[in-house]
PDB file of C-alpha atoms in Angstrom:
ATOM      1  CA  UNK A  21      -0.594   1.096   2.378  1.00 78.00           C
ATOM      2  CA  UNK A  22      -0.019   2.147  -1.596  1.00 85.00           C
ATOM      3  CA  UNK A  23       0.455   5.797  -2.500  1.00 92.00           C
ATOM      4  CA  UNK A  24       1.418   7.563  -5.570  1.00 96.00           C
ATOM      5  CA  UNK A  25       3.416  10.611  -6.324  1.00 97.00           C
ATOM      6  CA  UNK A  26       2.973  12.506  -9.081  1.00 98.00           C
ATOM      7  CA  UNK A  27       5.869  15.264  -8.420  1.00 97.00           C
ATOM      8  CA  UNK A  28       4.965  18.011 -11.205  1.00 96.00           C
ATOM      9  CA  UNK A  29       1.691  19.820 -10.378  1.00 96.00           C
ATOM     10  CA  UNK A  30       1.869  21.690 -13.637  1.00 96.00           C
ATOM     11  CA  UNK A  31       3.886  21.157 -16.539  1.00 97.00           C
ATOM     12  CA  UNK A  32       3.846  23.589 -20.002  1.00 97.00           C
ATOM     13  CA  UNK A  33       4.954  22.020 -23.206  1.00 97.00           C
ATOM     14  CA  UNK A  34       5.096  23.507 -26.583  1.00 97.00           C
ATOM     15  CA  UNK A  35       2.983  21.774 -29.400  1.00 97.00           C
ATOM     16  CA  UNK A  36       4.808  19.184 -31.150  1.00 97.00           C
ATOM     17  CA  UNK A  37       7.605  18.728 -28.356  1.00 98.00           C
ATOM     18  CA  UNK A  38       7.933  15.567 -26.335  1.00 97.00           C
ATOM     19  CA  UNK A  39       6.528  14.960 -23.239  1.00 97.00           C
ATOM     20  CA  UNK A  40       7.314  13.094 -19.921  1.00 98.00           C
ATOM     21  CA  UNK A  41       5.064  12.752 -16.746  1.00 98.00           C
ATOM     22  CA  UNK A  42       6.375  11.265 -14.023  1.00 98.00           C
ATOM     23  CA  UNK A  43       4.791   8.927 -11.455  1.00 98.00           C
ATOM     24  CA  UNK A  44       6.405   6.974  -8.355  1.00 97.00           C
ATOM     25  CA  UNK A  45       4.504   4.618  -6.250  1.00 95.00           C
ATOM     26  CA  UNK A  46       4.719   2.766  -3.117  1.00 91.00           C
ATOM     27  CA  UNK A  47       3.623  -0.737  -2.854  1.00 85.00           C
ATOM     28  CA  UNK A  48       4.578  -3.812  -1.144  1.00 76.00           C
ATOM     29  CA  UNK A  49       4.704  -5.896  -4.725  1.00 77.00           C
ATOM     30  CA  UNK A  50       4.332  -5.095  -8.290  1.00 76.00           C
ATOM     31  CA  UNK A  51       1.030  -3.628  -8.211  1.00 84.00           C
ATOM     32  CA  UNK A  52      -1.507  -2.853 -11.254  1.00 89.00           C
ATOM     33  CA  UNK A  53      -0.688   0.577 -12.814  1.00 93.00           C
ATOM     34  CA  UNK A  54      -2.553   2.893 -14.587  1.00 94.00           C
ATOM     35  CA  UNK A  55      -2.619   6.443 -16.303  1.00 97.00           C
ATOM     36  CA  UNK A  56      -6.034   8.331 -16.815  1.00 97.00           C
ATOM     37  CA  UNK A  57      -6.751  11.630 -18.218  1.00 97.00           C
ATOM     38  CA  UNK A  58      -9.526  13.989 -17.434  1.00 95.00           C
ATOM     39  CA  UNK A  59     -10.389  16.888 -19.713  1.00 91.00           C
ATOM     40  CA  UNK A  60     -12.670  19.622 -18.233  1.00 83.00           C
ATOM     41  CA  UNK A  61     -16.319  18.431 -18.132  1.00 76.00           C
ATOM     42  CA  UNK A  62     -15.011  14.737 -18.915  1.00 81.00           C
ATOM     43  CA  UNK A  63     -14.925  11.545 -17.004  1.00 85.00           C
ATOM     44  CA  UNK A  64     -11.554  10.014 -16.495  1.00 93.00           C
ATOM     45  CA  UNK A  65     -10.558   7.789 -19.624  1.00 94.00           C
ATOM     46  CA  UNK A  66      -7.903   5.257 -19.440  1.00 94.00           C
ATOM     47  CA  UNK A  67      -4.668   6.138 -21.448  1.00 96.00           C
ATOM     48  CA  UNK A  68      -2.991   2.462 -20.288  1.00 95.00           C
ATOM     49  CA  UNK A  69      -2.094  -0.037 -17.899  1.00 93.00           C
ATOM     50  CA  UNK A  70       0.176  -2.543 -16.725  1.00 92.00           C
ATOM     51  CA  UNK A  71      -0.172  -5.360 -15.099  1.00 87.00           C
ATOM     52  CA  UNK A  72       2.731  -7.935 -16.092  1.00 86.00           C
ATOM     53  CA  UNK A  73       5.023  -8.912 -19.193  1.00 88.00           C
ATOM     54  CA  UNK A  74       6.475  -6.127 -21.375  1.00 90.00           C
ATOM     55  CA  UNK A  75       7.504  -3.203 -19.074  1.00 92.00           C
ATOM     56  CA  UNK A  76       6.852  -0.593 -21.986  1.00 97.00           C
ATOM     57  CA  UNK A  77       3.336  -0.243 -22.489  1.00 96.00           C
ATOM     58  CA  UNK A  78       1.445   1.373 -25.307  1.00 97.00           C
ATOM     59  CA  UNK A  79      -1.631   3.126 -25.041  1.00 97.00           C
ATOM     60  CA  UNK A  80      -4.514   5.120 -26.653  1.00 96.00           C
ATOM     61  CA  UNK A  81      -3.653   8.735 -28.187  1.00 95.00           C
ATOM     62  CA  UNK A  82       0.140   8.059 -29.076  1.00 97.00           C
ATOM     63  CA  UNK A  83       1.027   7.493 -25.562  1.00 98.00           C
ATOM     64  CA  UNK A  84       3.318   5.289 -23.600  1.00 98.00           C
ATOM     65  CA  UNK A  85       4.590   4.295 -20.452  1.00 98.00           C
ATOM     66  CA  UNK A  86       7.394   2.355 -18.880  1.00 97.00           C
ATOM     67  CA  UNK A  87       7.353   0.510 -15.625  1.00 95.00           C
ATOM     68  CA  UNK A  88      10.897   0.591 -13.879  1.00 95.00           C
ATOM     69  CA  UNK A  89      10.440  -1.663 -10.746  1.00 92.00           C
ATOM     70  CA  UNK A  90      13.809  -0.372  -9.421  1.00 92.00           C
ATOM     71  CA  UNK A  91      12.711   2.872  -9.434  1.00 94.00           C
ATOM     72  CA  UNK A  92       8.998   2.313  -8.537  1.00 93.00           C
ATOM     73  CA  UNK A  93       8.274   4.472 -11.055  1.00 96.00           C
ATOM     74  CA  UNK A  94       5.566   4.310 -14.266  1.00 97.00           C
ATOM     75  CA  UNK A  95       6.189   7.596 -16.116  1.00 98.00           C
ATOM     76  CA  UNK A  96       4.029   8.485 -19.125  1.00 98.00           C
ATOM     77  CA  UNK A  97       5.611   9.789 -22.559  1.00 98.00           C
ATOM     78  CA  UNK A  98       4.457  11.245 -25.429  1.00 98.00           C
ATOM     79  CA  UNK A  99       6.929  12.041 -28.594  1.00 97.00           C
ATOM     80  CA  UNK A 100       4.833  14.894 -30.074  1.00 97.00           C
ATOM     81  CA  UNK A 101       1.969  16.334 -28.197  1.00 97.00           C
ATOM     82  CA  UNK A 102      -0.904  17.920 -29.594  1.00 96.00           C
ATOM     83  CA  UNK A 103      -3.342  20.824 -28.298  1.00 95.00           C
ATOM     84  CA  UNK A 104      -5.728  18.322 -27.336  1.00 95.00           C
ATOM     85  CA  UNK A 105      -3.694  16.554 -25.096  1.00 96.00           C
ATOM     86  CA  UNK A 106      -4.052  19.832 -22.544  1.00 96.00           C
ATOM     87  CA  UNK A 107      -5.899  17.772 -19.743  1.00 97.00           C
ATOM     88  CA  UNK A 108      -5.022  16.993 -16.038  1.00 97.00           C
ATOM     89  CA  UNK A 109      -3.462  13.112 -15.869  1.00 98.00           C
ATOM     90  CA  UNK A 110      -3.553  10.912 -13.084  1.00 98.00           C
ATOM     91  CA  UNK A 111      -1.104   7.955 -12.238  1.00 97.00           C
ATOM     92  CA  UNK A 112      -2.918   5.138 -10.281  1.00 95.00           C
ATOM     93  CA  UNK A 113      -2.389   1.832  -8.530  1.00 92.00           C
ATOM     94  CA  UNK A 114      -4.113  -0.841  -7.742  1.00 88.00           C
ATOM     95  CA  UNK A 115      -3.881  -3.750  -5.246  1.00 77.00           C
ATOM     96  CA  UNK A 116      -2.921  -7.390  -6.556  1.00 70.00           C
ATOM     97  CA  UNK A 117      -4.708 -10.215  -4.755  1.00 60.00           C
ATOM     98  CA  UNK A 118      -7.900  -8.934  -3.020  1.00 54.00           C
ATOM     99  CA  UNK A 119      -8.409  -6.685  -0.137  1.00 52.00           C
ATOM    100  CA  UNK A 120      -9.618  -3.140  -1.097  1.00 57.00           C
ATOM    101  CA  UNK A 121     -10.292  -3.194  -4.681  1.00 73.00           C
ATOM    102  CA  UNK A 122     -10.274   0.626  -5.324  1.00 87.00           C
ATOM    103  CA  UNK A 123      -7.597   2.501  -6.913  1.00 91.00           C
ATOM    104  CA  UNK A 124      -5.488   4.950  -5.423  1.00 93.00           C
ATOM    105  CA  UNK A 125      -4.704   7.905  -7.426  1.00 96.00           C
ATOM    106  CA  UNK A 126      -1.954  10.712  -7.540  1.00 97.00           C
ATOM    107  CA  UNK A 127      -2.715  14.201  -7.183  1.00 97.00           C
ATOM    108  CA  UNK A 128      -2.352  14.764 -11.027  1.00 97.00           C
ATOM    109  CA  UNK A 129      -0.429  16.562 -13.125  1.00 98.00           C
ATOM    110  CA  UNK A 130      -1.914  19.517 -15.035  1.00 97.00           C
ATOM    111  CA  UNK A 131      -0.659  19.746 -18.903  1.00 97.00           C
ATOM    112  CA  UNK A 132      -0.721  23.328 -20.491  1.00 97.00           C
ATOM    113  CA  UNK A 133       0.431  23.132 -24.571  1.00 97.00           C
ATOM    114  CA  UNK A 134       1.731  26.365 -25.648  1.00 95.00           C
ATOM    115  CA  UNK A 135       1.226  26.877 -29.295  1.00 90.00           C
TER     116      UNK A 135
ATOM    117  CA  UNK B  16     -25.656   2.394 -23.632  1.00 52.00           C
ATOM    118  CA  UNK B  17     -22.069   3.240 -24.188  1.00 73.00           C
ATOM    119  CA  UNK B  18     -20.798   3.990 -20.728  1.00 92.00           C
ATOM    120  CA  UNK B  19     -21.466   4.716 -16.838  1.00 95.00           C
ATOM    121  CA  UNK B  20     -23.903   7.447 -16.185  1.00 95.00           C
ATOM    122  CA  UNK B  21     -24.284   9.426 -13.166  1.00 97.00           C
ATOM    123  CA  UNK B  22     -27.574  11.693 -12.248  1.00 97.00           C
ATOM    124  CA  UNK B  23     -27.646  14.399 -11.437  1.00 97.00           C
ATOM    125  CA  UNK B  24     -24.297  16.093 -12.942  1.00 96.00           C
ATOM    126  CA  UNK B  25     -24.718  19.273 -10.724  1.00 97.00           C
ATOM    127  CA  UNK B  26     -26.228  19.373  -6.967  1.00 98.00           C
ATOM    128  CA  UNK B  27     -26.286  22.668  -5.288  1.00 98.00           C
ATOM    129  CA  UNK B  28     -27.556  21.968  -1.629  1.00 98.00           C
ATOM    130  CA  UNK B  29     -27.817  23.968   1.647  1.00 98.00           C
ATOM    131  CA  UNK B  30     -25.731  22.844   4.694  1.00 98.00           C
ATOM    132  CA  UNK B  31     -27.456  20.201   6.750  1.00 97.00           C
ATOM    133  CA  UNK B  32     -29.632  19.062   3.896  1.00 98.00           C
ATOM    134  CA  UNK B  33     -29.526  15.189   2.835  1.00 98.00           C
ATOM    135  CA  UNK B  34     -28.457  14.489  -0.910  1.00 98.00           C
ATOM    136  CA  UNK B  35     -28.640  11.258  -3.113  1.00 98.00           C
ATOM    137  CA  UNK B  36     -26.416  10.562  -5.948  1.00 98.00           C
ATOM    138  CA  UNK B  37     -27.619   8.002  -8.473  1.00 98.00           C
ATOM    139  CA  UNK B  38     -24.709   5.706 -10.886  1.00 98.00           C
ATOM    140  CA  UNK B  39     -25.618   3.529 -13.538  1.00 97.00           C
ATOM    141  CA  UNK B  40     -22.869   1.445 -14.592  1.00 95.00           C
ATOM    142  CA  UNK B  41     -22.121  -0.448 -17.554  1.00 93.00           C
ATOM    143  CA  UNK B  42     -24.686  -3.217 -17.748  1.00 89.00           C
ATOM    144  CA  UNK B  43     -22.281  -6.178 -17.771  1.00 86.00           C
ATOM    145  CA  UNK B  44     -20.127  -4.958 -15.352  1.00 90.00           C
ATOM    146  CA  UNK B  45     -20.654  -6.384 -11.495  1.00 90.00           C
ATOM    147  CA  UNK B  46     -18.227  -4.159  -9.918  1.00 92.00           C
ATOM    148  CA  UNK B  47     -19.013  -0.546  -8.732  1.00 94.00           C
ATOM    149  CA  UNK B  48     -17.169   1.952  -7.466  1.00 95.00           C
ATOM    150  CA  UNK B  49     -17.456   5.388  -5.604  1.00 97.00           C
ATOM    151  CA  UNK B  50     -14.710   7.893  -5.328  1.00 97.00           C
ATOM    152  CA  UNK B  51     -14.692  11.539  -4.211  1.00 97.00           C
ATOM    153  CA  UNK B  52     -12.442  14.175  -6.052  1.00 96.00           C
ATOM    154  CA  UNK B  53     -11.762  17.389  -4.419  1.00 95.00           C
ATOM    155  CA  UNK B  54     -10.170  20.493  -6.267  1.00 91.00           C
ATOM    156  CA  UNK B  55      -6.458  19.815  -7.168  1.00 89.00           C
ATOM    157  CA  UNK B  56      -6.567  16.335  -5.747  1.00 93.00           C
ATOM    158  CA  UNK B  57      -6.900  12.915  -7.616  1.00 95.00           C
ATOM    159  CA  UNK B  58     -10.107  10.610  -6.753  1.00 96.00           C
ATOM    160  CA  UNK B  59     -10.040   8.891  -3.575  1.00 95.00           C
ATOM    161  CA  UNK B  60     -11.819   5.731  -3.044  1.00 94.00           C
ATOM    162  CA  UNK B  61     -14.743   5.547  -0.810  1.00 95.00           C
ATOM    163  CA  UNK B  62     -16.542   2.175  -1.575  1.00 94.00           C
ATOM    164  CA  UNK B  63     -17.365  -0.390  -3.992  1.00 93.00           C
ATOM    165  CA  UNK B  64     -19.821  -3.292  -4.548  1.00 93.00           C
ATOM    166  CA  UNK B  65     -19.660  -6.545  -6.380  1.00 91.00           C
ATOM    167  CA  UNK B  66     -23.196  -7.081  -7.231  1.00 91.00           C
ATOM    168  CA  UNK B  67     -25.449  -6.024  -4.280  1.00 92.00           C
ATOM    169  CA  UNK B  68     -22.839  -6.954  -1.779  1.00 91.00           C
ATOM    170  CA  UNK B  69     -20.734  -3.981  -0.232  1.00 91.00           C
ATOM    171  CA  UNK B  70     -17.269  -5.350   0.085  1.00 89.00           C
ATOM    172  CA  UNK B  71     -15.492  -2.217   1.444  1.00 84.00           C
ATOM    173  CA  UNK B  72     -16.929   0.436   3.591  1.00 84.00           C
ATOM    174  CA  UNK B  73     -14.250   1.336   6.040  1.00 82.00           C
ATOM    175  CA  UNK B  74     -12.984   4.317   3.476  1.00 84.00           C
ATOM    176  CA  UNK B  75     -16.369   6.230   3.629  1.00 87.00           C
ATOM    177  CA  UNK B  76     -15.182   9.577   4.989  1.00 85.00           C
ATOM    178  CA  UNK B  77     -18.006   9.430   7.594  1.00 91.00           C
ATOM    179  CA  UNK B  78     -21.032   7.892   8.894  1.00 93.00           C
ATOM    180  CA  UNK B  79     -23.204  10.555   6.963  1.00 96.00           C
ATOM    181  CA  UNK B  80     -22.115   8.636   4.025  1.00 96.00           C
ATOM    182  CA  UNK B  81     -23.519   5.706   2.970  1.00 96.00           C
ATOM    183  CA  UNK B  82     -24.278   3.678  -0.387  1.00 97.00           C
ATOM    184  CA  UNK B  83     -26.880   1.286  -1.590  1.00 96.00           C
ATOM    185  CA  UNK B  84     -26.708  -0.948  -4.907  1.00 96.00           C
ATOM    186  CA  UNK B  85     -29.953  -3.132  -4.124  1.00 91.00           C
ATOM    187  CA  UNK B  86     -30.558  -4.881  -7.012  1.00 88.00           C
ATOM    188  CA  UNK B  87     -27.015  -5.311  -8.333  1.00 85.00           C
ATOM    189  CA  UNK B  88     -27.426  -2.856 -10.970  1.00 91.00           C
ATOM    190  CA  UNK B  89     -27.607   1.069 -10.102  1.00 96.00           C
ATOM    191  CA  UNK B  90     -26.254   2.381  -7.044  1.00 97.00           C
ATOM    192  CA  UNK B  91     -26.920   5.188  -4.598  1.00 98.00           C
ATOM    193  CA  UNK B  92     -24.755   7.553  -2.685  1.00 98.00           C
ATOM    194  CA  UNK B  93     -26.276   9.360   0.125  1.00 97.00           C
ATOM    195  CA  UNK B  94     -24.839  12.271   2.260  1.00 97.00           C
ATOM    196  CA  UNK B  95     -26.749  13.094   5.378  1.00 97.00           C
ATOM    197  CA  UNK B  96     -26.637  16.397   6.977  1.00 97.00           C
ATOM    198  CA  UNK B  97     -24.179  17.821   4.549  1.00 97.00           C
ATOM    199  CA  UNK B  98     -21.375  20.193   5.528  1.00 97.00           C
ATOM    200  CA  UNK B  99     -19.551  22.669   3.493  1.00 96.00           C
ATOM    201  CA  UNK B 100     -16.385  20.154   3.404  1.00 96.00           C
ATOM    202  CA  UNK B 101     -18.226  18.180   1.173  1.00 97.00           C
ATOM    203  CA  UNK B 102     -18.352  20.127  -1.729  1.00 97.00           C
ATOM    204  CA  UNK B 103     -16.528  17.906  -4.365  1.00 97.00           C
ATOM    205  CA  UNK B 104     -16.960  15.964  -7.577  1.00 97.00           C
ATOM    206  CA  UNK B 105     -18.802  12.496  -6.948  1.00 97.00           C
ATOM    207  CA  UNK B 106     -17.380  10.009  -9.172  1.00 97.00           C
ATOM    208  CA  UNK B 107     -18.499   6.466  -9.957  1.00 97.00           C
ATOM    209  CA  UNK B 108     -16.769   3.859 -11.860  1.00 95.00           C
ATOM    210  CA  UNK B 109     -17.655   0.221 -12.918  1.00 93.00           C
ATOM    211  CA  UNK B 110     -15.739  -2.722 -14.299  1.00 90.00           C
ATOM    212  CA  UNK B 111     -15.824  -6.378 -14.982  1.00 86.00           C
ATOM    213  CA  UNK B 112     -15.072  -9.051 -12.530  1.00 77.00           C
ATOM    214  CA  UNK B 113     -12.053 -11.407 -12.470  1.00 68.00           C
ATOM    215  CA  UNK B 114      -9.041  -9.320 -11.969  1.00 62.00           C
ATOM    216  CA  UNK B 115      -7.700  -5.823 -10.714  1.00 59.00           C
ATOM    217  CA  UNK B 116      -6.119  -5.330 -13.987  1.00 64.00           C
ATOM    218  CA  UNK B 117      -9.553  -4.916 -15.592  1.00 72.00           C
ATOM    219  CA  UNK B 118     -10.113  -1.175 -16.116  1.00 84.00           C
ATOM    220  CA  UNK B 119     -12.759   0.622 -14.427  1.00 90.00           C
ATOM    221  CA  UNK B 120     -14.657   2.845 -16.694  1.00 92.00           C
ATOM    222  CA  UNK B 121     -16.067   6.233 -15.037  1.00 94.00           C
ATOM    223  CA  UNK B 122     -18.733   8.198 -15.286  1.00 95.00           C
ATOM    224  CA  UNK B 123     -18.720  11.840 -15.498  1.00 94.00           C
ATOM    225  CA  UNK B 124     -19.454  12.744 -11.999  1.00 95.00           C
ATOM    226  CA  UNK B 125     -21.932  14.662  -9.860  1.00 97.00           C
ATOM    227  CA  UNK B 126     -20.617  17.938  -8.313  1.00 97.00           C
ATOM    228  CA  UNK B 127     -21.843  18.885  -5.035  1.00 98.00           C
ATOM    229  CA  UNK B 128     -22.010  22.253  -4.035  1.00 98.00           C
ATOM    230  CA  UNK B 129     -22.869  22.845  -0.226  1.00 98.00           C
ATOM    231  CA  UNK B 130     -23.650  26.399   0.692  1.00 96.00           C
TER     232      UNK B 130
END
């Protein structure tokens, strides 16, 4: 069964500083990989996704993520954070080729932005 | 229509009561998913539909949980004889067919509190 680990429960970053949120997955092959953001009172919004091709994926709001097969990782990065980036971030994997079609999420990383 | 809608947004009930939640997916999306999210955790996949067919229900948490999508449009999730442990956010998502790389669009969720 697939699983996702987000090792950092909370991360505090100063506004304007760079950001990296870690995500490690367990899956028998290359999965579909997603990063979602959840703000208070809001639904989950997709930031970016990887399913094949270029391992560096660009997303919305200036975010990017890099798929590293050798490390089973899909870390999210942003060069300069804004106060509006404060939110909960979830990494998720989806299975290829049928079977249960739901996403498996990590526990999330709560991002705090310091002024 | 711009997104997935869920109703109600909040539900408070007493232990032992039955509750039903509704999800209206994006109109051209034939796949619909239900997730549960408890405090401090990522969403947990429960079940999904392709049109009116429920293709996965082994992940439903107990036989007190059931879901329907009778006409392949909106869906309902029912919890019978609610328990305090059922208190959580219940999320609905939908997506286009043809491949797990298609993004799941999430609704704002229904927050259930069982007293």
